[in-house]
């Protein structure tokens, strides 16, 4: 069992959770993920690390309450336990001094962008972070990003309730057009990563995206997470999750993410009804 | 003085000449709707009747036919004499998981193929008798169960990577030598392929768990949720964690796809994913269990091995109206066990032999059909089987909303990638000799990660031989 040692609500539906897992914390690197199972009947879901401490033996991740598993997760408190946590999985984000780097974090993707931006800054890059969300309420980790040594932090919301009223692609395009970028990293909803990649491609700015396909085991065994990279099938879990954004078949990925939409809705509805029965 | 012969302690065994005793199975129409076990196993009377067919040959060739050389003659002799606990002890001497092997071993190609009775008629049903004794043991309370003797503590510590057949066999054997053993499993449940791969209706998970429980009682320590190669490296196990030797039995994990167009459409599964969702994650209980599995109406399974049979029969049980088994050679060449083929056909799986898939077609991102070409058999190929050759202009499409690819697996790169001094084959498998020794001192390997996809019993044999080699290797090292 893996005890919950930290919990923070970042918005109405977004939570950060910390779990005691010394062996994993010892190894975790930016861009890697864990697989967790909440309880005995639980499904295995992948979540990318948002933070970790090898010294104190904990790892953290951020999730949005969208389905049954994340609902159950959101009900756990400090002192409760997760049935299973496995990791660190996936290839770590390639961190080196590339020069001028933009890190785009959209929605909950900001959670993954945070350690990536931190590592890229520490490696000597001049890092601009573009943080995007639908509205101010859903904007997360702004203070944490501010505390990093960045060149600039640009906040965008769809409705203008915080920062610029823009999509993240607008400031990204400006940076590209100004010739002020050597590399871009985009982490967030697939549709956002798709448009970020399309934006940078126009200016031939190499771009890394962090994909989040459906997984079962997370160790290469099932192939549920297969993605097409330049026409070649790769596994998100062992070959990724980072890939060249200009080579990803985003349409296929979006389609594959919808396989279980109906099932997920059903499971969540049944779970909500059960919850109401018990309260 | 006349010579007086010592009296035989047991009445002389007179083999019966009866036919091979059939094992009762649930009717196809009933069993194809649920996940309960298909075969019901012998009753005591049936077991005795079958055992009594055994000739108790002086030179028991069946023993040679068994990959772990179980003393078959002796355990059958004990059944004849109604000495069941003794019979179990004979099995456990060589095989830590008799109730499992009695169910999933391809006996018809191994021990039973070497049975003298098989030359003129039907061989003794050795597998069914093994299963019956294995079940006899599991039905006893814990006190009454056969507990193999554990050796005196040697002070050595061995790490076993993977809790599948190879790892379990290795761990059990190492305990008999008195070494401390920790088994690391990457998933949240123990048993490897016995748990995530082979379906409940062929191998109930309670049996796998009960056999593992005995290993735990023998002192094997099990740690789940650890991916060796990610959470710990092999080197860390041997330095920081103080293990004197490591056995790698992590299986051939990665599913192979055909590389045909449309394979990434929704509704296309690897057999590994499909079976894992159902067996390990209990997808058939969704939404009570949280993991969904797509339940196709018309399912095409590609492949001709046991995994393909398992996938096809599982799809049927999930409610598919039609399940097609698509194989590019003929039924003759199918590597699946005859019993599985027979059961699959009884359950209404439709065999499409000599059909080679070339494309998955789809609509709105979902599979709607499998394009296949008819084949005919030509000259024998490298495998000795007649090679399938395309029939010109014979393309046709099988209507289906689900395609399950069951054409094998390849080596998982996670562990080798973090163990740089481990020699690999060109295909990524670990190079190991007959005793499991790898290029890295103190590291042994066996099972599918060395041989590629094979059987449970071959993996167990490799695990056991590695344990013996580890024991010798440890004896040669000074602490």
XYZ file of C-alpha atoms in Angstrom:
758
model
C 0.000 0.000 0.000
C 1.139 3.512 -0.774
C 0.125 6.131 1.822
C -1.153 9.521 0.704
C 1.048 12.119 2.423
C -0.076 15.287 0.663
C -3.221 16.636 -0.957
C -4.036 20.048 -2.320
C -7.025 21.191 -4.337
C -5.856 23.442 -7.157
C -9.265 24.210 -8.615
C -12.795 22.885 -8.455
C -11.797 19.692 -10.259
C -7.997 19.635 -10.177
C -6.005 18.086 -7.335
C -2.385 17.556 -6.471
C -1.571 14.437 -4.495
C 1.624 13.233 -2.853
C 2.320 9.581 -2.120
C 5.044 7.937 -0.067
C 7.054 5.820 -2.538
C 10.782 6.079 -1.717
C 12.045 3.670 -4.377
C 10.209 5.541 -7.125
C 11.125 8.988 -5.756
C 14.759 7.946 -5.807
C 14.634 7.377 -9.557
C 12.032 9.824 -10.909
C 13.053 12.218 -13.668
C 11.202 14.988 -15.511
C 8.790 13.660 -18.120
C 8.416 10.202 -16.590
C 5.171 8.738 -15.343
C 3.723 6.307 -12.837
C 0.889 3.794 -13.049
C -1.531 3.723 -10.150
C -4.482 1.695 -8.992
C -6.718 3.211 -6.335
C -8.138 -0.018 -4.905
C -8.667 -3.738 -5.524
C -11.200 -3.294 -8.338
C -9.428 -0.265 -9.719
C -8.112 0.278 -13.225
C -4.470 1.116 -13.861
C -3.995 4.696 -15.027
C -0.845 6.566 -16.044
C -0.067 9.951 -14.462
C 3.061 11.974 -15.083
C 5.097 13.176 -12.104
C 4.566 16.817 -11.171
C 7.216 16.713 -8.429
C 9.203 14.353 -6.208
C 11.746 14.316 -3.383
C 14.347 11.562 -3.275
C 15.405 12.748 0.212
C 11.913 12.645 1.704
C 10.759 9.659 -0.349
C 7.597 11.044 -1.943
C 6.272 11.618 -5.429
C 3.481 13.940 -6.541
C 1.073 14.046 -9.458
C -1.769 16.292 -10.523
C -5.066 15.032 -11.877
C -8.391 16.376 -13.044
C -11.556 14.730 -11.760
C -13.127 13.431 -14.983
C -14.089 9.766 -14.515
C -14.598 7.089 -11.912
C -10.926 6.532 -11.112
C -10.105 10.218 -10.700
C -13.315 10.646 -8.687
C -12.218 7.896 -6.308
C -8.745 9.391 -6.186
C -10.144 12.815 -5.289
C -11.946 11.282 -2.315
C -8.725 10.025 -0.720
C -7.230 12.100 2.070
C -3.850 12.238 3.767
C -3.558 9.011 5.755
C -5.476 6.929 3.181
C -3.573 4.648 0.832
C -3.405 3.739 -2.836
C -3.381 0.018 -3.637
C -0.583 0.264 -6.188
C 1.933 2.765 -7.512
C 4.530 1.668 -10.085
C 7.337 3.602 -11.657
C 9.166 5.556 -12.773
C 8.123 4.587 -16.302
C 8.836 5.964 -19.742
C 11.917 7.629 -21.157
C 12.797 10.815 -19.226
C 12.541 14.104 -21.089
C 15.797 14.753 -22.898
C 17.321 17.614 -20.928
C 20.264 19.548 -22.327
C 21.232 23.118 -23.073
C 19.414 23.786 -26.328
C 19.448 27.564 -26.008
C 16.138 29.377 -26.100
C 13.310 27.045 -25.166
C 9.562 27.549 -24.891
C 7.679 25.215 -22.565
C 3.939 25.256 -23.192
C 1.683 23.822 -20.483
C -2.028 23.588 -21.198
C -4.648 22.756 -18.571
C -3.518 19.911 -16.321
C -0.522 19.559 -18.645
C 0.994 22.416 -16.670
C 1.655 19.828 -13.969
C 3.989 17.949 -16.297
C 5.423 21.142 -17.791
C 6.550 22.314 -14.369
C 9.346 19.765 -13.722
C 10.291 19.944 -17.410
C 10.685 23.742 -17.283
C 12.594 23.426 -14.024
C 14.990 20.855 -15.488
C 15.461 22.802 -18.727
C 16.214 26.002 -16.767
C 18.659 24.145 -14.536
C 20.431 22.820 -17.645
C 21.187 26.393 -18.663
C 18.403 27.041 -21.163
C 16.706 30.393 -21.495
C 13.165 29.208 -20.759
C 9.909 30.926 -21.618
C 6.843 29.264 -20.155
C 3.467 29.676 -21.814
C 0.738 28.640 -19.421
C -2.751 28.168 -20.805
C -6.171 27.317 -19.413
C -9.822 27.768 -20.319
C -10.252 30.276 -17.495
C -8.607 31.608 -14.360
C -10.201 28.946 -12.171
C -8.511 26.174 -14.176
C -5.133 27.880 -14.273
C -2.728 25.953 -12.060
C 0.807 26.293 -10.655
C 1.234 29.944 -11.689
C 3.098 30.743 -8.451
C 5.329 27.693 -8.780
C 6.336 28.700 -12.304
C 6.963 32.267 -11.117
C 9.431 30.918 -8.571
C 11.558 29.300 -11.323
C 14.306 31.283 -13.020
C 12.545 31.840 -16.323
C 13.057 34.364 -19.044
C 9.355 34.997 -19.079
C 6.050 33.521 -17.957
C 3.171 34.155 -20.338
C -0.323 33.334 -19.089
C -3.192 32.827 -21.542
C -6.846 32.048 -20.907
C -9.553 31.366 -23.457
C -11.862 33.906 -21.827
C -9.287 36.468 -20.726
C -10.080 36.000 -17.022
C -6.315 35.819 -16.399
C -3.378 36.985 -18.507
C -3.842 37.341 -22.236
C -7.127 36.401 -23.872
C -5.512 34.039 -26.335
C -4.746 30.467 -27.190
C -1.228 29.353 -26.260
C -0.380 29.145 -29.952
C -0.526 32.949 -30.276
C 2.490 33.786 -28.069
C 4.230 30.636 -29.386
C 3.845 31.922 -32.920
C 5.194 35.342 -31.906
C 8.305 33.749 -30.415
C 8.810 31.654 -33.536
C 8.284 34.624 -35.850
C 10.768 36.706 -33.857
C 13.337 33.958 -34.371
C 13.589 33.728 -30.595
C 13.243 29.966 -30.230
C 15.612 27.032 -30.618
C 13.237 24.403 -29.267
C 9.632 24.090 -28.111
C 8.002 21.632 -25.729
C 4.239 21.286 -25.600
C 2.407 19.387 -22.891
C -1.364 19.395 -22.583
C -4.524 18.283 -24.373
C -3.823 16.474 -27.675
C -5.555 19.189 -29.672
C -3.295 21.819 -28.109
C -0.156 19.790 -28.804
C -1.328 19.306 -32.365
C -1.719 23.042 -32.968
C 1.487 23.927 -31.138
C 3.341 21.465 -33.378
C 1.676 22.899 -36.490
C 2.719 26.404 -35.368
C 6.371 25.559 -34.790
C 6.598 23.424 -37.917
C 5.979 26.482 -40.043
C 9.154 27.975 -38.572
C 11.078 24.691 -38.393
C 11.466 24.946 -34.630
C 12.058 21.399 -33.278
C 9.238 20.468 -30.948
C 8.809 17.803 -28.287
C 5.355 16.711 -27.153
C 4.444 14.514 -24.199
C 1.701 12.106 -25.275
C -0.912 10.604 -23.011
C -2.419 7.565 -24.777
C -4.542 4.982 -22.986
C -2.425 2.372 -21.186
C -3.104 -0.807 -19.252
C 0.191 -2.059 -17.833
C 2.492 0.845 -18.723
C 5.517 -1.420 -19.228
C 5.251 -2.374 -22.902
C 3.140 -5.458 -22.470
C -0.231 -4.548 -23.955
C 0.303 -2.148 -26.853
C -2.837 -0.139 -26.040
C -0.712 3.009 -26.131
C 0.515 2.639 -29.699
C 0.970 5.866 -31.598
C 2.060 6.520 -35.173
C 5.298 8.464 -35.431
C 6.214 9.253 -39.047
C 4.058 6.312 -40.066
C 5.779 3.895 -37.729
C 3.969 2.373 -34.744
C 5.589 3.156 -31.392
C 4.512 2.390 -27.844
C 3.817 5.479 -25.715
C 4.917 3.722 -22.535
C 8.362 2.415 -23.469
C 9.297 4.495 -26.523
C 7.746 7.696 -25.106
C 5.915 9.514 -23.695
C 7.999 12.258 -25.401
C 7.967 12.310 -29.205
C 8.818 14.648 -32.056
C 5.673 16.759 -32.378
C 6.201 17.174 -36.112
C 6.041 13.389 -36.633
C 3.009 12.467 -34.499
C -0.303 11.391 -36.049
C -2.476 13.471 -33.701
C -5.765 12.577 -35.427
C -5.167 8.895 -34.753
C -4.225 9.607 -31.145
C -7.395 11.639 -30.581
C -9.489 8.867 -32.082
C -7.775 6.205 -29.970
C -8.370 8.200 -26.798
C -12.111 8.034 -27.421
C -12.373 4.209 -27.412
C -13.845 3.945 -23.948
C -15.695 7.260 -23.676
C -19.105 5.565 -23.325
C -17.807 2.987 -20.842
C -16.133 5.681 -18.796
C -19.346 7.690 -18.657
C -21.277 4.609 -17.549
C -18.759 3.704 -14.839
C -18.685 7.261 -13.536
C -22.476 7.563 -13.484
C -22.814 4.282 -11.551
C -20.121 5.388 -9.150
C -21.760 8.779 -8.531
C -25.050 7.039 -7.831
C -23.346 4.704 -5.358
C -21.685 7.654 -3.666
C -25.028 9.391 -3.236
C -26.468 6.214 -1.741
C -23.742 6.125 0.881
C -24.012 9.760 1.956
C 18.742 -75.266 -0.532
C 16.079 -73.702 -2.640
C 16.108 -70.003 -3.378
C 13.298 -68.154 -1.579
C 12.104 -65.016 -3.297
C 11.335 -61.990 -1.103
C 7.592 -61.316 -1.140
C 6.497 -58.272 -3.128
C 5.346 -55.694 -0.562
C 2.491 -54.624 -2.838
C 0.197 -56.876 -4.850
C 1.576 -57.016 -8.370
C 0.087 -54.357 -10.583
C -2.038 -55.754 -13.355
C -2.703 -52.989 -15.874
C -6.301 -52.656 -16.941
C -6.999 -52.824 -20.638
C -9.770 -50.265 -20.537
C -9.960 -47.296 -22.867
C -8.475 -43.930 -21.932
C -10.746 -42.296 -19.359
C -12.398 -39.172 -20.706
C -12.282 -36.095 -18.502
C -15.701 -34.558 -17.905
C -16.173 -31.056 -19.336
C -19.097 -28.647 -19.114
C -21.347 -28.583 -22.188
C -20.192 -26.076 -24.803
C -23.424 -24.064 -24.891
C -23.299 -23.580 -21.116
C -19.596 -22.824 -20.699
C -19.330 -20.426 -23.658
C -21.443 -17.941 -21.690
C -19.352 -17.679 -18.536
C -15.740 -17.687 -17.365
C -15.893 -20.761 -15.107
C -13.573 -23.638 -15.817
C -14.345 -25.780 -18.869
C -12.788 -29.059 -17.740
C -14.085 -30.582 -14.549
C -11.243 -32.991 -13.765
C -11.430 -36.662 -12.823
C -13.287 -38.111 -9.860
C -11.255 -40.401 -7.606
C -12.725 -43.469 -9.352
C -11.852 -42.074 -12.771
C -8.320 -41.242 -11.645
C -7.786 -44.756 -10.339
C -9.279 -46.310 -13.466
C -6.951 -44.242 -15.652
C -3.907 -44.866 -13.422
C -4.541 -48.592 -13.624
C -4.025 -48.462 -17.393
C -0.378 -47.598 -16.750
C 1.978 -50.491 -17.524
C 4.495 -49.289 -14.889
C 7.219 -49.963 -17.471
C 10.647 -50.931 -16.193
C 12.127 -48.337 -18.493
C 9.559 -45.555 -18.146
C 10.090 -43.510 -21.310
C 7.400 -40.998 -20.294
C 9.845 -39.527 -17.745
C 12.228 -38.616 -20.571
C 9.361 -36.889 -22.337
C 8.750 -34.508 -19.424
C 10.770 -31.278 -19.611
C 11.304 -31.385 -15.825
C 11.577 -35.199 -15.653
C 8.805 -35.825 -13.161
C 8.900 -39.441 -11.935
C 5.629 -40.173 -13.693
C 5.761 -43.913 -13.163
C 6.089 -43.391 -9.433
C 3.260 -40.853 -9.009
C 0.898 -42.999 -11.049
C 1.968 -46.002 -8.963
C 0.971 -44.065 -5.853
C -2.464 -43.356 -7.325
C -2.882 -47.071 -8.047
C -2.000 -47.758 -4.402
C -4.326 -44.951 -3.170
C -1.293 -43.166 -1.686
C -2.278 -39.733 -2.853
C -0.176 -37.587 -0.520
C 2.873 -39.587 -1.535
C 1.940 -39.064 -5.158
C 1.787 -35.305 -4.624
C 5.206 -35.395 -2.973
C 6.640 -37.088 -6.076
C 5.166 -34.366 -8.296
C 6.398 -31.554 -6.043
C 9.872 -33.047 -6.057
C 10.166 -31.829 -9.660
C 7.344 -29.381 -10.213
C 6.258 -26.567 -7.888
C 2.947 -26.071 -9.738
C 1.363 -29.459 -10.550
C -2.246 -28.207 -10.583
C -1.186 -25.578 -13.124
C 0.881 -27.878 -15.353
C -1.772 -30.587 -15.210
C -4.012 -28.056 -16.942
C -1.833 -26.200 -19.401
C 1.060 -28.484 -20.380
C 0.988 -29.852 -23.940
C 1.253 -33.415 -22.607
C 0.308 -34.872 -25.975
C 3.669 -33.672 -27.307
C 5.665 -34.506 -24.185
C 5.161 -37.278 -21.633
C 2.099 -38.779 -23.301
C 3.872 -38.833 -26.669
C 6.480 -41.130 -25.081
C 3.959 -43.472 -23.433
C 4.321 -47.049 -24.662
C 0.539 -47.490 -24.756
C 0.361 -44.729 -27.325
C 2.150 -46.865 -29.880
C -0.833 -49.119 -30.421
C -3.668 -47.262 -28.749
C -4.164 -44.279 -26.536
C -1.487 -43.204 -24.052
C -2.156 -42.932 -20.337
C -3.743 -39.513 -19.609
C -0.719 -38.410 -17.577
C -1.717 -34.746 -17.622
C -5.181 -35.432 -16.265
C -3.692 -37.557 -13.486
C -1.207 -34.825 -12.623
C -4.069 -32.360 -12.494
C -6.077 -34.671 -10.279
C -3.218 -35.076 -7.782
C -2.476 -31.347 -7.894
C -6.101 -30.619 -7.089
C -6.092 -33.276 -4.382
C -3.256 -31.347 -2.728
C -4.991 -27.976 -3.060
C -8.197 -29.404 -1.586
C -6.377 -30.333 1.642
C -6.232 -27.807 4.451
C -2.919 -26.001 4.709
C -1.594 -28.454 7.325
C -2.338 -31.409 5.108
C -0.808 -29.955 1.955
C 2.500 -31.135 0.631
C 5.192 -28.726 1.721
C 8.518 -29.396 0.042
C 11.378 -29.397 2.489
C 13.286 -26.137 2.792
C 17.050 -26.329 3.085
C 19.050 -24.981 5.985
C 19.703 -21.241 5.709
C 22.792 -20.647 3.602
C 23.019 -16.918 4.194
C 22.817 -16.225 0.444
C 20.163 -13.923 -1.005
C 18.816 -14.323 -4.531
C 16.540 -11.928 -6.425
C 14.085 -13.372 -8.939
C 12.690 -10.992 -11.548
C 9.170 -11.924 -12.597
C 6.609 -14.157 -10.878
C 5.616 -16.174 -13.933
C 6.331 -19.883 -14.424
C 10.123 -19.472 -14.752
C 10.433 -17.250 -11.680
C 8.156 -19.374 -9.501
C 9.961 -22.612 -10.381
C 13.319 -20.963 -9.751
C 12.201 -19.481 -6.421
C 10.822 -22.781 -5.120
C 13.994 -24.636 -6.022
C 16.235 -21.979 -4.456
C 14.351 -22.301 -1.171
C 14.940 -26.043 -1.196
C 18.653 -25.246 -1.308
C 18.204 -22.901 1.668
C 18.831 -19.582 -0.078
C 16.746 -16.517 0.808
C 14.605 -15.553 -2.209
C 12.766 -12.360 -3.133
C 10.545 -12.388 -6.212
C 9.926 -8.981 -7.830
C 6.749 -8.595 -9.908
C 5.999 -5.528 -12.012
C 2.209 -5.940 -11.959
C -0.139 -5.714 -9.001
C -0.846 -9.454 -9.070
C 1.470 -12.462 -9.004
C 1.694 -15.268 -11.544
C 2.819 -13.557 -14.746
C 1.242 -15.115 -17.827
C -0.658 -17.573 -15.621
C -2.566 -14.577 -14.275
C -2.737 -11.986 -17.059
C -2.615 -14.325 -20.047
C -4.273 -17.703 -19.590
C -8.017 -17.253 -19.071
C -9.932 -18.232 -15.965
C -11.929 -20.845 -17.900
C -8.738 -22.752 -18.667
C -6.769 -22.029 -15.491
C -8.699 -20.659 -12.499
C -6.775 -17.871 -10.781
C -7.564 -19.371 -7.363
C -5.376 -22.351 -8.327
C -2.481 -20.119 -9.346
C -2.806 -18.194 -6.085
C -2.959 -21.374 -3.980
C 0.225 -22.729 -5.577
C 1.945 -19.366 -4.997
C 0.748 -19.394 -1.391
C 2.672 -22.623 -0.810
C 5.840 -20.979 -2.119
C 5.234 -18.111 0.335
C 4.860 -20.655 3.132
C 8.190 -22.124 2.024
C 9.640 -18.691 2.742
C 9.714 -17.081 -0.709
C 9.230 -13.340 -0.316
C 7.055 -11.667 -2.982
C 7.220 -7.946 -3.764
C 4.698 -6.543 -6.259
C 4.713 -3.238 -8.157
C 8.456 -3.279 -8.806
C 9.707 -2.980 -12.376
C 13.291 -4.220 -12.412
C 14.928 -2.069 -15.029
C 12.949 0.974 -13.842
C 12.370 0.987 -10.075
C 15.618 -0.891 -9.449
C 18.304 -1.965 -11.866
C 19.879 -5.422 -11.791
C 23.131 -3.802 -10.646
C 21.395 -2.058 -7.753
C 19.902 -5.354 -6.642
C 23.401 -6.858 -6.547
C 25.149 -3.921 -4.885
C 22.880 -1.646 -2.833
C 20.397 -4.377 -1.964
C 22.902 -7.128 -1.323
C 21.560 -9.908 -3.537
C 24.253 -12.464 -4.314
C 22.656 -13.562 -7.573
C 19.761 -12.552 -9.822
C 17.491 -14.718 -11.954
C 15.726 -12.891 -14.793
C 12.462 -14.514 -15.828
C 10.521 -11.487 -16.978
C 8.987 -13.109 -20.049
C 8.641 -11.964 -23.614
C 6.427 -9.046 -22.956
C 5.968 -6.968 -26.082
C 3.140 -7.851 -28.443
C 3.970 -8.192 -32.139
C 1.686 -6.521 -34.666
C 1.456 -7.423 -38.344
C 2.382 -3.994 -39.637
C -0.630 -3.921 -41.965
C -2.635 -0.753 -42.706
C -5.430 0.051 -40.270
C -3.892 -1.793 -37.351
C -4.181 1.247 -35.081
C -7.921 1.651 -35.656
C -10.146 1.450 -32.608
C -11.329 -2.094 -32.052
C -7.936 -3.583 -32.910
C -6.274 -5.213 -29.934
C -3.131 -7.160 -29.291
C -4.079 -10.473 -27.683
C -1.982 -9.334 -24.714
C -4.105 -6.237 -24.196
C -7.403 -8.024 -24.741
C -6.535 -10.878 -22.378
C -4.966 -8.555 -19.786
C -8.081 -6.393 -19.706
C -10.212 -9.477 -19.167
C -8.027 -11.738 -16.996
C -5.889 -9.420 -14.897
C -8.218 -6.419 -14.778
C -11.477 -8.447 -14.670
C -12.925 -6.464 -17.553
C -15.774 -8.965 -17.860
C -17.092 -7.625 -14.552
C -17.143 -4.007 -15.786
C -18.480 -1.693 -14.409
C -18.110 -3.483 -11.050
C -14.422 -3.727 -11.915
C -13.225 -0.377 -13.242
C -11.430 -1.511 -16.415
C -13.566 -1.594 -19.552
C -13.052 -3.949 -22.450
C -14.554 -3.349 -25.879
C -17.117 -6.096 -26.490
C -17.243 -6.704 -30.209
C -20.211 -8.277 -31.987
C -18.106 -9.782 -34.741
C -14.555 -10.592 -33.803
C -11.667 -11.725 -35.988
C -8.716 -13.262 -34.139
C -5.493 -13.532 -36.137
C -3.187 -16.430 -35.244
C -3.172 -20.170 -34.687
C -1.560 -20.677 -31.298
C -2.954 -21.218 -27.819
C -3.109 -17.463 -27.247
C -5.283 -17.066 -30.351
C -7.609 -19.809 -29.051
C -7.750 -18.109 -25.641
C -8.582 -14.763 -27.229
C -11.268 -16.237 -29.497
C -12.963 -18.150 -26.697
C -12.755 -15.110 -24.417
C -14.399 -12.922 -27.082
C -17.204 -15.472 -27.332
C -17.711 -15.359 -23.584
C -17.915 -11.566 -23.669
C -20.958 -11.986 -25.879
C -19.665 -11.854 -29.455
C -22.185 -13.232 -31.957
C -19.521 -14.428 -34.337
C -15.861 -15.146 -33.717
C -13.548 -15.980 -36.604
C -10.144 -17.508 -36.233
C -8.010 -16.314 -39.131
C -4.862 -18.339 -39.804
C -2.657 -18.258 -42.848
C -1.768 -21.947 -42.835
C -4.098 -24.930 -42.457
C -5.429 -26.451 -39.239
C -2.745 -29.126 -39.510
C 0.002 -26.533 -38.969
C -1.684 -24.706 -36.100
C 0.623 -24.655 -33.083
C -2.308 -24.651 -30.622
C -3.009 -27.726 -28.526
C -5.512 -30.122 -30.065
C -7.684 -29.907 -26.958
C -7.918 -26.116 -27.253
C -8.753 -26.335 -30.947
C -11.427 -28.925 -30.190
C -12.920 -26.840 -27.385
C -12.873 -23.688 -29.503
C -14.704 -25.407 -32.336
C -17.268 -26.873 -29.913
C -17.929 -23.380 -28.622
C -18.739 -22.118 -32.091
C -15.517 -20.409 -33.124
C -15.476 -20.288 -36.918
C -12.143 -21.324 -38.436
C -10.954 -19.392 -41.450
C -7.894 -21.372 -42.441
C -5.451 -20.474 -45.219
C -6.392 -16.805 -44.969
C -3.735 -14.136 -44.714
C -4.809 -10.684 -43.441
C -3.567 -7.706 -45.432
C -5.502 -4.724 -44.075
C -7.929 -3.625 -41.388
C -10.533 -1.365 -42.918
C -12.553 1.057 -40.847
C -15.019 3.905 -40.647
C -14.811 6.964 -38.367
C -11.753 5.541 -36.655
C -13.290 2.133 -35.886
C -12.524 -1.224 -37.476
C -15.269 -2.564 -39.755
C -13.559 -5.399 -41.561
C -10.462 -7.478 -42.113
C -9.230 -7.826 -45.682
C -7.696 -11.257 -46.244
C -6.240 -13.207 -49.127
C -6.748 -16.921 -49.630
C -3.624 -19.037 -49.426
C -2.637 -22.521 -50.511
C 0.132 -24.702 -49.153
C 3.382 -24.898 -51.089
C 6.758 -26.427 -50.348
C 7.952 -26.836 -46.731
C 9.695 -23.739 -45.310
C 12.447 -23.347 -42.687
C 10.075 -24.479 -39.922
C 9.396 -27.701 -41.800
C 5.765 -26.711 -42.269
C 4.363 -26.251 -45.766
C 4.603 -22.568 -46.585
C 1.409 -20.705 -47.433
C 1.351 -19.106 -50.881
C -1.120 -16.423 -52.049
C -3.922 -17.431 -54.383
C -4.194 -14.751 -57.076
C -7.257 -12.468 -56.985
C -8.766 -14.199 -53.979
C -9.050 -11.162 -51.699
C -12.167 -10.917 -49.564
C -13.251 -8.977 -46.495
C -14.417 -10.458 -43.224
C -17.033 -8.204 -41.637
C -15.957 -7.498 -38.076
C -15.885 -4.688 -35.501
C -12.990 -6.165 -33.520
C -9.644 -7.567 -34.600
C -7.370 -9.313 -32.116
C -3.776 -9.842 -33.181
C -2.309 -13.003 -31.636
C 0.832 -13.615 -33.662
C 3.408 -13.723 -30.890
C 5.525 -11.489 -28.708
C 9.035 -10.113 -28.595
C 11.478 -9.188 -25.863
C 10.727 -6.305 -23.515
C 13.637 -3.811 -23.619
C 13.179 -2.312 -20.120
C 15.538 -4.581 -18.193
C 18.299 -5.039 -20.811
C 18.395 -1.285 -21.455
C 19.504 -0.657 -17.888
C 21.793 -3.693 -17.687
C 24.500 -2.759 -20.191
C 26.748 -5.795 -19.718
C 23.998 -8.315 -20.452
C 24.545 -9.923 -23.863
C 21.451 -10.013 -26.083
C 20.558 -11.772 -29.311
C 19.921 -9.689 -32.423
C 16.209 -9.863 -31.548
C 16.714 -8.568 -28.001
C 16.460 -11.838 -26.102
C 18.941 -12.525 -23.316
C 21.770 -14.891 -24.247
C 22.001 -17.691 -21.664
C 23.447 -21.211 -21.713
C 21.543 -24.413 -20.833
C 21.982 -23.630 -17.160
C 20.735 -20.075 -17.461
C 24.130 -18.402 -17.059
C 24.300 -15.057 -18.889
C 27.283 -12.928 -19.905
C 27.041 -11.115 -16.560
C 28.499 -12.966 -13.545
C 25.832 -13.852 -11.000
C 22.986 -13.098 -13.392
C 20.970 -16.003 -14.764
C 17.981 -15.981 -17.091
C 15.347 -18.375 -18.353
C 11.903 -18.686 -19.879
C 10.506 -16.648 -22.745
C 13.071 -13.844 -22.291
C 15.713 -16.357 -23.436
C 13.795 -18.642 -25.803
C 11.069 -16.362 -27.141
C 7.415 -17.423 -26.709
C 7.271 -21.016 -25.476
C 5.332 -23.048 -22.936
C 4.757 -22.816 -19.182
C 6.605 -26.053 -18.510
C 9.648 -25.132 -20.606
C 9.908 -21.877 -18.656
C 9.582 -23.803 -15.400
C 12.289 -26.217 -16.488
C 14.594 -23.311 -17.295
C 13.844 -21.674 -13.924
C 14.629 -24.874 -12.110
C 17.889 -25.534 -13.978
C 18.931 -21.937 -13.324
C 18.261 -22.398 -9.611
C 20.580 -25.397 -9.615
C 23.226 -23.417 -11.488
C 22.798 -20.489 -9.085
C 23.281 -22.868 -6.175
C 26.528 -24.154 -7.688
C 27.647 -20.621 -8.509
C 26.982 -19.425 -4.959
C 28.907 -22.399 -3.557
C 31.888 -21.244 -5.611
C 31.798 -17.664 -4.372
C 33.143 -16.698 -0.973
C 31.003 -14.393 1.078
